[in-house]
Structure formats: structure tokens, C-alpha cells
Tab-separated table of C-alpha atoms in Angstrom:
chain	number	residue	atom	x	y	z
A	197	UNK	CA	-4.252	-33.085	-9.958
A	198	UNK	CA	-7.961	-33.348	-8.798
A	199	UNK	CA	-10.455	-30.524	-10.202
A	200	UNK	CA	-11.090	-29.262	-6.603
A	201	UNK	CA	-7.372	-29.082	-5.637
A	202	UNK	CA	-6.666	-26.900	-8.236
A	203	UNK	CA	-9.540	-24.599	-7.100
A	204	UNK	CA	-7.757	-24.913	-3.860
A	205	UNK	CA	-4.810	-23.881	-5.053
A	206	UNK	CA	-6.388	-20.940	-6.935
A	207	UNK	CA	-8.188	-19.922	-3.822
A	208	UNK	CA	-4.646	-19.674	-2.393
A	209	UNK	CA	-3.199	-17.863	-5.070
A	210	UNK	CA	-5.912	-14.861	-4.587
A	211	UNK	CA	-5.342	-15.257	-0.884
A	212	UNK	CA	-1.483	-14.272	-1.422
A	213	UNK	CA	-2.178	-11.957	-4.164
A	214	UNK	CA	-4.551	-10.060	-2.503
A	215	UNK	CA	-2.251	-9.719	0.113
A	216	UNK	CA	0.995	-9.308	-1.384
A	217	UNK	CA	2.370	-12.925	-0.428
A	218	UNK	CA	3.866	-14.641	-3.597
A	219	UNK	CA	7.034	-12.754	-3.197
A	220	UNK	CA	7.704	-13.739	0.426
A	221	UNK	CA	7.738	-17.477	0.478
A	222	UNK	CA	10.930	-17.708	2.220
A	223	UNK	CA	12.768	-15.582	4.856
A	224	UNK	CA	13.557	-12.199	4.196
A	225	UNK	CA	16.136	-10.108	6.218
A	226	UNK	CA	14.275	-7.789	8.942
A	227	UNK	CA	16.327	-5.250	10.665
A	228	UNK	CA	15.507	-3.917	14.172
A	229	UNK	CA	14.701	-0.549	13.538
A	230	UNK	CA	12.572	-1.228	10.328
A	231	UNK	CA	10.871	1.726	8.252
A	232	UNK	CA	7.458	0.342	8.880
A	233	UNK	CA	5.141	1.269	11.969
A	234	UNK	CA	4.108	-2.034	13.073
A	235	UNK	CA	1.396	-0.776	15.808
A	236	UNK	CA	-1.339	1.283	15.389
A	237	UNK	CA	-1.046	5.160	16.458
A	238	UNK	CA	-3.914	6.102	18.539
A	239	UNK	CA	-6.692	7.956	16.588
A	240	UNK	CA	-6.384	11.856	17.790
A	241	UNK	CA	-9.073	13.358	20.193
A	242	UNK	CA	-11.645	15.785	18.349
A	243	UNK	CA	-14.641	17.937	19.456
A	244	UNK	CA	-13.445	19.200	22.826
A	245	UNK	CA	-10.653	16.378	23.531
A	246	UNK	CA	-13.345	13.673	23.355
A	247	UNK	CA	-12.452	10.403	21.215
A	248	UNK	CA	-14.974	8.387	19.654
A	249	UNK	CA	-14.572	4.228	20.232
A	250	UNK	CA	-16.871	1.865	18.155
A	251	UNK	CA	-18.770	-0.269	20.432
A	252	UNK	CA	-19.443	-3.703	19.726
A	253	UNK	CA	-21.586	-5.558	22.520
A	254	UNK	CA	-21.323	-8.931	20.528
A	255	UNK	CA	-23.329	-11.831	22.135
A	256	UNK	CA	-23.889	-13.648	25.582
A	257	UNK	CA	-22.714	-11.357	28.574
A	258	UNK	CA	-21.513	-8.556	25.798
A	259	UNK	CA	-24.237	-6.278	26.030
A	260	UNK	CA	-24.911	-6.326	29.691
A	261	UNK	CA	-21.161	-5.750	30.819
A	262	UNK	CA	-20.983	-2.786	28.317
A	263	UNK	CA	-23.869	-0.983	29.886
A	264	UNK	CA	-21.532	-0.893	33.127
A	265	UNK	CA	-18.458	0.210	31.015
A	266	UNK	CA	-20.367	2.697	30.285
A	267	UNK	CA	-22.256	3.350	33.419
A	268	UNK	CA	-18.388	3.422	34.663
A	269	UNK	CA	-16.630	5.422	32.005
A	270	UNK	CA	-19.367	8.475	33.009
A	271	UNK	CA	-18.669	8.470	36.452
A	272	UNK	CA	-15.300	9.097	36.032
A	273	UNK	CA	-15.032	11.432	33.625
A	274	UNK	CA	-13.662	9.791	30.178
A	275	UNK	CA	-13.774	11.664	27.257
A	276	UNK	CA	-14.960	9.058	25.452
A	277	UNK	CA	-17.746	8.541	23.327
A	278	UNK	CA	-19.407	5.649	21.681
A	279	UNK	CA	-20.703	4.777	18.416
A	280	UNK	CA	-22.508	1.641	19.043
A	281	UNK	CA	-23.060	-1.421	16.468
A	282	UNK	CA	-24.896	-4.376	16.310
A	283	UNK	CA	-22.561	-7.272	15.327
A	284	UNK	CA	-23.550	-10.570	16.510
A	285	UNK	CA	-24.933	-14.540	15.961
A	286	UNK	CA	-28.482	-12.475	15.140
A	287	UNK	CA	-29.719	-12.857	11.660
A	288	UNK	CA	-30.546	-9.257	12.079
A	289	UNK	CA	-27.204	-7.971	13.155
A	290	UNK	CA	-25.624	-5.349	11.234
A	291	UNK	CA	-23.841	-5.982	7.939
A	292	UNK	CA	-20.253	-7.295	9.110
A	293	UNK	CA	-18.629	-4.789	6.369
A	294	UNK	CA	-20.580	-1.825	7.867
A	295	UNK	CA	-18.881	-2.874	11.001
A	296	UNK	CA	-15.562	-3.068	10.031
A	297	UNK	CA	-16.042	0.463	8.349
A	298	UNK	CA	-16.756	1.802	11.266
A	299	UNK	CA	-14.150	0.704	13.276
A	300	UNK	CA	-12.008	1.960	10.525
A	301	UNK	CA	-13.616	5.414	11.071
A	302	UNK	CA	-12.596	5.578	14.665
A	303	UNK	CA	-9.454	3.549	14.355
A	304	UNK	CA	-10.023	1.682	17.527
A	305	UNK	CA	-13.069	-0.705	19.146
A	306	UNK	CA	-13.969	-2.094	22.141
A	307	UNK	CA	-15.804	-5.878	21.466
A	308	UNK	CA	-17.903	-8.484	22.933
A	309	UNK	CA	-17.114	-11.676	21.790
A	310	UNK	CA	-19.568	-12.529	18.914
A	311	UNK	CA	-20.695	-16.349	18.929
A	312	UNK	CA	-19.873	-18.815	16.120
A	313	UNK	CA	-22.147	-21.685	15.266
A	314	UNK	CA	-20.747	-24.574	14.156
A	315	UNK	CA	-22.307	-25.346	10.975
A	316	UNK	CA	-20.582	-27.233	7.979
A	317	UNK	CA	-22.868	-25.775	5.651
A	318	UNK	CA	-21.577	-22.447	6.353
A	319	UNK	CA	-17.646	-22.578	5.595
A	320	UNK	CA	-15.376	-19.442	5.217
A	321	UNK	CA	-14.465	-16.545	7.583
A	322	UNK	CA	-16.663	-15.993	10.927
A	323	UNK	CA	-17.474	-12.545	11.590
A	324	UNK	CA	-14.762	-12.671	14.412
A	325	UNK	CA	-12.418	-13.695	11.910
A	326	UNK	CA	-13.246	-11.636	9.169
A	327	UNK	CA	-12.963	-8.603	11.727
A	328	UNK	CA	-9.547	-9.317	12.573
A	329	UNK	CA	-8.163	-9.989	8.898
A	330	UNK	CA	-9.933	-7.521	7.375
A	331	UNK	CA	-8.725	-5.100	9.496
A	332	UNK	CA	-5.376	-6.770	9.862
A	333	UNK	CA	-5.270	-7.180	13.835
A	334	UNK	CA	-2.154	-9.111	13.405
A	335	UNK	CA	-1.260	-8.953	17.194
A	336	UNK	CA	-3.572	-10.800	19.738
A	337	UNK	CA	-1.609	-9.991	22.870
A	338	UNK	CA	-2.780	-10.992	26.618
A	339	UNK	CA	-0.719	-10.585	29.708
A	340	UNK	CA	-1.743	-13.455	32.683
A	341	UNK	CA	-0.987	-12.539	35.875
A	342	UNK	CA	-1.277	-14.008	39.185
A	343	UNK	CA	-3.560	-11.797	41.197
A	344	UNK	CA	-3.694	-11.956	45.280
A	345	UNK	CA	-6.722	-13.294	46.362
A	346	UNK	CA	-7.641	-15.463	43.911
A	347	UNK	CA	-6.682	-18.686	44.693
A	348	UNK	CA	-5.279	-20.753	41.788
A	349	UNK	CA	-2.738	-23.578	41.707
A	350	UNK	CA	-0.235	-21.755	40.881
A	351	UNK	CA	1.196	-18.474	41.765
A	352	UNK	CA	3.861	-16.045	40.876
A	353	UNK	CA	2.811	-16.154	37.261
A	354	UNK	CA	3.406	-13.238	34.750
A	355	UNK	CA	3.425	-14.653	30.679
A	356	UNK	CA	2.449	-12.431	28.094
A	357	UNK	CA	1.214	-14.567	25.035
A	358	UNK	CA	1.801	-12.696	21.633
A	359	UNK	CA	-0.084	-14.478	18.970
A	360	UNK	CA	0.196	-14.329	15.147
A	361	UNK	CA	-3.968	-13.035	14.147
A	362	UNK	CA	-4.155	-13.350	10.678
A	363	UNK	CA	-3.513	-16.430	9.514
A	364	UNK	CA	-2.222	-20.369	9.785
A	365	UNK	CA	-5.415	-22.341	9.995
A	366	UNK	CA	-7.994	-19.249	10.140
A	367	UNK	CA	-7.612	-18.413	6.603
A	368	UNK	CA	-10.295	-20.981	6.252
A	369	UNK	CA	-8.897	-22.415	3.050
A	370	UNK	CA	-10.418	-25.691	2.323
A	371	UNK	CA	-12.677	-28.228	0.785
A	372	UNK	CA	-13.717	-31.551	0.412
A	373	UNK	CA	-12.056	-33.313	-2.074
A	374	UNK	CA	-14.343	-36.650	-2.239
A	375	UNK	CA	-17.005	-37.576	-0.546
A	376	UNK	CA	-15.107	-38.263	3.008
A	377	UNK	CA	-12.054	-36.330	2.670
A	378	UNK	CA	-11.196	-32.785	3.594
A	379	UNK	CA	-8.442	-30.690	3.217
A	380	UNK	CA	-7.830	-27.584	5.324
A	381	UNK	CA	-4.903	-25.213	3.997
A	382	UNK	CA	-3.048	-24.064	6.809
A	383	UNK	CA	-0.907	-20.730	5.272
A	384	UNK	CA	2.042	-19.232	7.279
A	385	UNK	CA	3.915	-16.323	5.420
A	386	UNK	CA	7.586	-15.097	6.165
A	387	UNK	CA	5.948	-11.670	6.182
A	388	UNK	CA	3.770	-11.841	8.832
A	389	UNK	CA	6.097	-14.602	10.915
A	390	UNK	CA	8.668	-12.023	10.345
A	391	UNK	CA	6.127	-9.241	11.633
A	392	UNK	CA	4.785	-11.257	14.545
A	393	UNK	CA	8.293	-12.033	15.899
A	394	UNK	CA	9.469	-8.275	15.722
A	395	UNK	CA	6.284	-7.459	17.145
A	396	UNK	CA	7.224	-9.916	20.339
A	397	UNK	CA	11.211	-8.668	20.467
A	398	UNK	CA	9.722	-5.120	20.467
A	399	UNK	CA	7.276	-5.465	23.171
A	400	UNK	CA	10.366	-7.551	25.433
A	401	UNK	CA	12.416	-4.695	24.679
A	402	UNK	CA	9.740	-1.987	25.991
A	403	UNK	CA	8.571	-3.631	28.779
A	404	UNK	CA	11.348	-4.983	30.219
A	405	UNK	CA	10.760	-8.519	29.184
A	406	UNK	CA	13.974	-10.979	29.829
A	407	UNK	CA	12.914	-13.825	27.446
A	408	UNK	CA	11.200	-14.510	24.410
A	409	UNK	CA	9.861	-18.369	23.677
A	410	UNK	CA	8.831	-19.366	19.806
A	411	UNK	CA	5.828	-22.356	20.350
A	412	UNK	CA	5.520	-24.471	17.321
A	413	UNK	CA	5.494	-27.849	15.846
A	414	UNK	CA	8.163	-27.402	13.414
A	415	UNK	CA	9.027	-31.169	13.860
A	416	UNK	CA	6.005	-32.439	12.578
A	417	UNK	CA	4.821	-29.321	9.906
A	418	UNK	CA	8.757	-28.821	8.565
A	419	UNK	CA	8.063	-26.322	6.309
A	420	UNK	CA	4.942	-24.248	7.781
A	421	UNK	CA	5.999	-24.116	11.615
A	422	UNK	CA	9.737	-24.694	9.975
A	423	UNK	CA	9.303	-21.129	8.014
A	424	UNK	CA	8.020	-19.295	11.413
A	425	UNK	CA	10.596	-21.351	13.875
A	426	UNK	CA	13.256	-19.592	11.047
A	427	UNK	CA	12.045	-16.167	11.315
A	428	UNK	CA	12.166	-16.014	15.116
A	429	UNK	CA	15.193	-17.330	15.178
A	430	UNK	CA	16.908	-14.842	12.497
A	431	UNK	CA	14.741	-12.234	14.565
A	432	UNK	CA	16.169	-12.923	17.688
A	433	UNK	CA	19.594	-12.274	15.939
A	434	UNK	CA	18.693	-7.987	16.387
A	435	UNK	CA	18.042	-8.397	19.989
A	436	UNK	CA	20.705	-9.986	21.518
A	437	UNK	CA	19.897	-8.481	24.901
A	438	UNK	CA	16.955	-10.386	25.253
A	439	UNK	CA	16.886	-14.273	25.623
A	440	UNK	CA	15.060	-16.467	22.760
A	441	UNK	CA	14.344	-19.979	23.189
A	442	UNK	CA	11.585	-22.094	21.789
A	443	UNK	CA	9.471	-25.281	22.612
A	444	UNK	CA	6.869	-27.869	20.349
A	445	UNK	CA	3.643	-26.993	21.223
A	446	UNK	CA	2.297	-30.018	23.015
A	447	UNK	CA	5.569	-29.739	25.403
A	448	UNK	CA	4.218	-25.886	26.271
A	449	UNK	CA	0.807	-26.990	26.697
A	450	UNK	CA	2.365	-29.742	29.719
A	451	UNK	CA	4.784	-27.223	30.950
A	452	UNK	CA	1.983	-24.528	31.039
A	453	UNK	CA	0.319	-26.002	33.459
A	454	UNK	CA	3.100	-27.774	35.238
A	455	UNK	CA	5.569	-25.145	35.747
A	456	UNK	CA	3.982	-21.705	34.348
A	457	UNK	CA	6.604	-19.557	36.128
A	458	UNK	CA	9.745	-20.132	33.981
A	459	UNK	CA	7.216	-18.456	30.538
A	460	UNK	CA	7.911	-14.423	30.058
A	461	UNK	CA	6.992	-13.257	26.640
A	462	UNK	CA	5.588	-16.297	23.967
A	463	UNK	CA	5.188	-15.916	20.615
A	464	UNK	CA	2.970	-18.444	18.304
A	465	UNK	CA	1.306	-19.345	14.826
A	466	UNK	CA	-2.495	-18.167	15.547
A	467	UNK	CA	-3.991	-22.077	16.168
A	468	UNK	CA	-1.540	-21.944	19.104
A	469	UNK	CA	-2.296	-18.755	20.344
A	470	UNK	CA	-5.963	-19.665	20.751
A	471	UNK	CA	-4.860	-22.906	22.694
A	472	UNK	CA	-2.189	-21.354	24.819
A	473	UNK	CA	-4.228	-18.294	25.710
A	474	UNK	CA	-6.922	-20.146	27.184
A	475	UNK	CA	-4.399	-22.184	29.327
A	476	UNK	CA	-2.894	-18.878	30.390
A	477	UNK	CA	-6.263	-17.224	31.183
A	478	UNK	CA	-7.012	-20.596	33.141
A	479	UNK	CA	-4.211	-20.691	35.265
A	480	UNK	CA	-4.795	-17.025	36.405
A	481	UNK	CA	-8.865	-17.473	37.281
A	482	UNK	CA	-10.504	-17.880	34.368
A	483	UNK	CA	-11.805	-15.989	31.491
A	484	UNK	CA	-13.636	-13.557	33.708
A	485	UNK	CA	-10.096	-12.041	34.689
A	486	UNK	CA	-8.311	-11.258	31.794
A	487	UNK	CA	-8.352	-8.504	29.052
A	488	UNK	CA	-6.953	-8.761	25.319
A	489	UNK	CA	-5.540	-6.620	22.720
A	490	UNK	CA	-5.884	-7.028	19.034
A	491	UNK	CA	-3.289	-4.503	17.357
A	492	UNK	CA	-2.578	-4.029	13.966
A	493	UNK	CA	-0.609	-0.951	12.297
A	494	UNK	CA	-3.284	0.949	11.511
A	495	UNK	CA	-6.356	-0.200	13.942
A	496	UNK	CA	-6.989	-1.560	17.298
A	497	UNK	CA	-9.701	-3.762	18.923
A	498	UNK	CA	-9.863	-4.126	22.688
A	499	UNK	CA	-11.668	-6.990	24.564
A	500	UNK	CA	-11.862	-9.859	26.928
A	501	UNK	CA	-8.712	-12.478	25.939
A	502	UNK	CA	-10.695	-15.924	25.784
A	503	UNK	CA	-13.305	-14.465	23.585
A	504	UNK	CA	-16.074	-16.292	25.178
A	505	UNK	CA	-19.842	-15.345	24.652
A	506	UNK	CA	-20.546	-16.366	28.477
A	507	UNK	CA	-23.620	-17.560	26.729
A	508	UNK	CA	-24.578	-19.672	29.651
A	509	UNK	CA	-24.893	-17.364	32.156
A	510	UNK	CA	-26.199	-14.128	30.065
A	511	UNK	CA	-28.720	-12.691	32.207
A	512	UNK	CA	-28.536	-14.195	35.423
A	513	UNK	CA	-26.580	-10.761	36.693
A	514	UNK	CA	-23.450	-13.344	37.714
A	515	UNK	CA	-20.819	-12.651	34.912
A	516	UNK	CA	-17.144	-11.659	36.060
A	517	UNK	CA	-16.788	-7.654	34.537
A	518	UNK	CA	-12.981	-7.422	35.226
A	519	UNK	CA	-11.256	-8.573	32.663
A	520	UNK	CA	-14.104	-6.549	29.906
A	521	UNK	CA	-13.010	-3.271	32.462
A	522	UNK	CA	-9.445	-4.184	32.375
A	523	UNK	CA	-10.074	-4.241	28.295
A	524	UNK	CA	-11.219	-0.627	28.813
A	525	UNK	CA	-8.520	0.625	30.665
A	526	UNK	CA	-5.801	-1.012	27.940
A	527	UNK	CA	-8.389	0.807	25.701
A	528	UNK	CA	-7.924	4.177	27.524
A	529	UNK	CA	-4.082	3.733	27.528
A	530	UNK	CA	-3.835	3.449	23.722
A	531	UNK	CA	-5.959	6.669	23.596
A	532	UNK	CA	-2.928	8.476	25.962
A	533	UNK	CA	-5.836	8.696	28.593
A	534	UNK	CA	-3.461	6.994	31.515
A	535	UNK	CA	-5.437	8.994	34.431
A	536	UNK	CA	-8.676	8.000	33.540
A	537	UNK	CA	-6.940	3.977	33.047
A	538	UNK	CA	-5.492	3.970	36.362
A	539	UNK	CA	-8.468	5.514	38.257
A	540	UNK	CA	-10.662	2.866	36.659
A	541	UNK	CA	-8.130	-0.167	36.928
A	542	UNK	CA	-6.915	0.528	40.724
A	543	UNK	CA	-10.746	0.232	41.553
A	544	UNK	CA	-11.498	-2.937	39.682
A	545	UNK	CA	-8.032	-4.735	41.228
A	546	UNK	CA	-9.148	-2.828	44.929
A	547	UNK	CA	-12.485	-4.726	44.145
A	548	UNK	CA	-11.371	-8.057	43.666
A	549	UNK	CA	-7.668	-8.494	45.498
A	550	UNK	CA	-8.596	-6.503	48.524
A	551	UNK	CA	-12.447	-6.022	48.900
A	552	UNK	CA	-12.885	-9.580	47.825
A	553	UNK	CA	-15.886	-8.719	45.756
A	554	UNK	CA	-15.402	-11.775	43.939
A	555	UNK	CA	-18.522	-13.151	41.073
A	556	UNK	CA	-18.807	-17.131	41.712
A	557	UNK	CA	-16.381	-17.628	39.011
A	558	UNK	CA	-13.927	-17.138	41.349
A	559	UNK	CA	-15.550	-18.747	44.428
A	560	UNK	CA	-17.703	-16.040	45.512
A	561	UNK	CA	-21.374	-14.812	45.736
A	562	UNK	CA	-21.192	-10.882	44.557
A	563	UNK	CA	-23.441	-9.870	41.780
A	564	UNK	CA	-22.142	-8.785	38.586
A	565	UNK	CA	-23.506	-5.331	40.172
A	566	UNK	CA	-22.170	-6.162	43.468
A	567	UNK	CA	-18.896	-5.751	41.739
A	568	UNK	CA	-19.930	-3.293	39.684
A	569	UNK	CA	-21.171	-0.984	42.740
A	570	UNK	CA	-18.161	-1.271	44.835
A	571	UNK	CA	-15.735	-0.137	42.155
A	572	UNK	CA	-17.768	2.668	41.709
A	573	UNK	CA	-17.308	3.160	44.750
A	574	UNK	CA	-13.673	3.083	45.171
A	575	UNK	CA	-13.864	5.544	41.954
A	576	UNK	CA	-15.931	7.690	44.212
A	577	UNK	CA	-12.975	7.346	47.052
A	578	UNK	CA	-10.395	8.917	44.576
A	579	UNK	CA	-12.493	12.096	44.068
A	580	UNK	CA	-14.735	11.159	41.193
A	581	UNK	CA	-18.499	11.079	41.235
């Protein structure tokens, strides 16, 4: 066995000490109605009802589309206020731990996508990466929806995409072993399949979701994708009410696009999730539309579901703000502040399904604070302002 192997392999070993792994290498038995809290109980309101979020602008479009959350947020009245931190691709952004202690402090977050530069010389954990483990986000969930008046090639779609945060090939586990040859570990637990899985039955269960579908590649990585295909399949056992069914990964990517409709709730290793999440935002109207969750069981991070900097078009006052707003409004939801959500989501779908107030994104000419004004004022219709 090769010097830097072993290091590997020791690297792995503090990896699934440090977080309790070693004794869950296989399947364990996980009943429906388990002891554990799985999601993350909203932080109470203090000083006069008012909740304090931890506000993380990130790069590209980040900072200028959460000067109009905010602009938005006091218009209508939320009892929210934010403690603002500087996390981003700047060499003179705050310290990532700071960060992640203060989102620990508040319990929940609402986050610009921070950019990562690819740079070989710089392995380990981005600061998007590090956010989510550290904090152990270990649902990434998204929900695409077909939305009237935005014309895509498909309609009638409605998939939520539940994917596993913490780890498969983000635990950023490798090295080269000679000159030439790398070797990425790619780690999937039976805890945290296990965790994702129940995660996914519970949400079908709540929601009213019919089916749940298990994307892998179990016929190619037996053992990894083999150990999480297993769990959702002994998971699926406790919920008999609700369909399960499952599908290899590059025949979900084809049927994605080819036949979106017959998807409900899909659960996935977290390389998947990234892939399938962008199809699903795609086949909706883009990353401009749709708004992400990152829950763990004792935190929760809010923000746009592609995780895109929008680095492109950061300052040219053109950047789609729904799906950031829609964020906020998920945000506002977990906070049991449902008024305040619906006030601020009916005006951002009034905006773009039946004003038309569509960014060029989706084919239109409206300002970022074209769109920005008119929800404002539909919030003004409803009695605010």
C-alpha cells in the first residue's frame, strides 16, 4: 500500500470519526416515527416578535438582489432583522468560521451564492461547502414548477428534488498518488442515506406527494450507490402509502428532459443532486426562477437553487429577483411568518405570470427594478405601504 493511500485512508478515518461513521458501514433499521428531529425548529422571535436572519450577499448578483429583499421586506412589514456578513471569492471576506458562527447564532440564513475558483493548488472544502457540512445542511430541497407565462418546452411540471448535502464526492477526499494519477474518495454513509431517504418519505407524506424516485448508479458504484439504493429501499418499507421507484442516473438525466411530468418527489447522492437540480431549474425558466432550501436538524440556509453567482451580468440592473424573493418567502415560512410569505410571494408570481414583468432571462426587457417596482406595487394593492 502506497505512502499517500494510507494518508488517504487516514484522512478518511478522521472524516468518519469525527462524525460518528465507523459504526454505520452497513444498513441499520430506521423506523418511521424515529426519536430524532430530523429538521430544524425555527429559531423563536425575540425583542418585540422580531427574528434576526444572518445575511449573506455572497458574490455576482448577491449583493444587489439583497438590497431589494430588503427594500421589500420593509415595505411590508416583516419582523425581521438582519445581521449582515461578508462571505465571498474576496480575499478580504470575512473569516468563513466567523460566518458559520453566526448563522449558528440565529439558527437560520438567507445566502448569495459565493463563487468558487477553480484552482488545483487550492484543494479541500469551498466556503460553500464547508458552510453546508459544517453546519450539517443535510437537505438541499428545490421544488420546479411550471409557471404560466413563461414559456418552456414543457409544461405541467411539479418535481421536488431532495438531495443528500453532506457528502459523496464533496467531502473532498483526495490526492495524487503519482505524478499523473488522482484519486478522489467518494464517501456515502448508511446514516445519512438512511437520513436523506426519511427526510424524502417525510416530506411525500406532508405534502401530499404520491411517489418517491431513488437516482443512482448503483450498477456501476455497487457498493457506494449500492449502500444508498439499500436504504431507500428498506425506507420505503415504513411508507407503504406512498409509491417508491428508482432509476440510474444517466436514464433520469434523458427522461428529465424528455418526459419531466411522470417525476414527483426525487431523492439522490449529493453529485446527483447538483446535476439534476440544474436540469429541473432549466426546464422551469432558468435559475432566475427558482428558490432552495438547505435544512439540517438544527440550522437552516435559504437561497436561490442553482447557486449561481450571475457573475456575468452583476451590475447591469438585468438579473431575475424571483427565485432570491421566493427564497425569502420559504425563509419567512420556516420563521411561522405565513402572512408576511404570502403577501410577498402572491406579488412576485402577480409580477411575472400575470403582469408579465419578465427580466430578459425569460424573454423580456424589465429591469431588475422594473420587477422590483411592480411587486411593490402589488404589495401596495394588498394594503401595505
Amino acid at each position: 500500500m502506497s505512502l499517500t493511500f494510507r494518508r488517504s485512508l487516514c484522512k478518511l478515518h478522521g472524516y468518519c470519526s469525527q462524525n460518528g461513521l465507523l459504526k454505520n458501514l452497513a444498513p441499520v433499521a430506521v423506523t418511521r416515527r424515529h426519536e430524532r428531529n430530523y429538521t430544524a425548529v425555527p429559531p423563536p422571535a425575540m425583542y418585540g416578535g422580531r427574528h434576526t436572519v444572518t445575511l449573506i450577499p455572497g458574490d455576482g448578483i448577491g449583493p444587489e438582489l439583497m438590497i431589494h429583499i430588503k427594500d421589500i421586506f420593509r415595505h411590508t412589514g416583516v419582523p425581521v432583522d438582519f445581521e449582515e456578513v461578508n462571505l465571498s471569492n474576496d480575499p478580504n471576506s470575512d473569516d468563513i468560521d466567523d460566518v458559520i458562527t453566526a448563522v449558528k447564532r440565529n439558527g437560520i440564513a438567507l445566502k448569495g451564492n459565493v463563487e468558487t475558483v477553480l484552482d488545483d493548488r487550492a484543494p479541500g472544502k469551498t466556503k460553500n461547502v464547508k458552510l453546508r457540512t459544517e453546519l450539517d445542511l443535510f437537505a438541499n430541497v428545490l421544488q420546479c414548477v411550471s409557471l404560466p407565462g413563461v414559456k418552456t418546452r414543457h409544461q405541467g411540471i411539479d418535481i421536488v428534488i431532495i438531495r443528500e448535502n453532506t457528502e459523496g464526492e464533496y467531502t473532498s477526499l483526495e490526492h495524487e498518488s503519482v505524478r499523473g494519477v488522482v484519486e478522489s474518495l467518494k464517501i456515502i454513509t448508511a446514516e445519512r442515506s438512511n437520513r436523506i431517504a426519511k427526510y424524502a418519505f417525510e416530506y411525500a407524506v406532508k405534502h401530499g406527494r404520491k411517489k418517491v424516485t431513488a437516482i443512482h448508479k448503483a450498477n456501476i458504484m455497487k457498493l457506494g450507490d449500492g449502500l444508498f439504493l439499500k436504504c431507500c429501499r428498506e425506507m420505503a418499507k415504513n411508507y407503504p402509502e406512498i409509491e417508491f421507484g428508482d432509476m440510474i442516473i444517466d436514464n433520469c438525466s434523458m427522461q428529465m428532459v424528455s418526459r419531466p411530468q411522470q417525476f414527483d418527489v426525487m431523492v439522490m447522492p449529493n453529485l446527483y443532486g447538483n446535476i439534476v437540480s440544474n436540469i429541473g431549474a432549466g426546464l422551469v425558466g432558468g435559475p432566475g426562477v427558482v428558490p432552495g432550501k438547505n435544512i439540517g436538524s438544527d440550522y437552516a440556509v435559504f437561497e436561490a437553487a442553482t447557486r449561481n453567482t450571475g457573475k456575468s451580468i452583476t451590475g447591469k440592473n438585468i438579473a431575475n429577483p424571483t427565485a432570491m424573493l421566493l427564497a425569502s418567502t420559504l425563509m419567512l415560512e420556516h420563521l411561522n411568518l405565513p402572512q408576511q410569505a404570502k403577501t410577498i410571494k402572491d406579488a412576485v408570481l402577480k409580477t411575472m405570470i400575470e403582469d408579465r414583468i419578465h427580466t430578459p432571462d425569460l424573454g423580456g426587457q424589465a429591469s431588475t427594478t422594473d420587477v422590483v417596482h411592480n411587486i411593490l406595487q402589488e404589495i401596495r394593492g394588498n394594503g401595505f405601504l
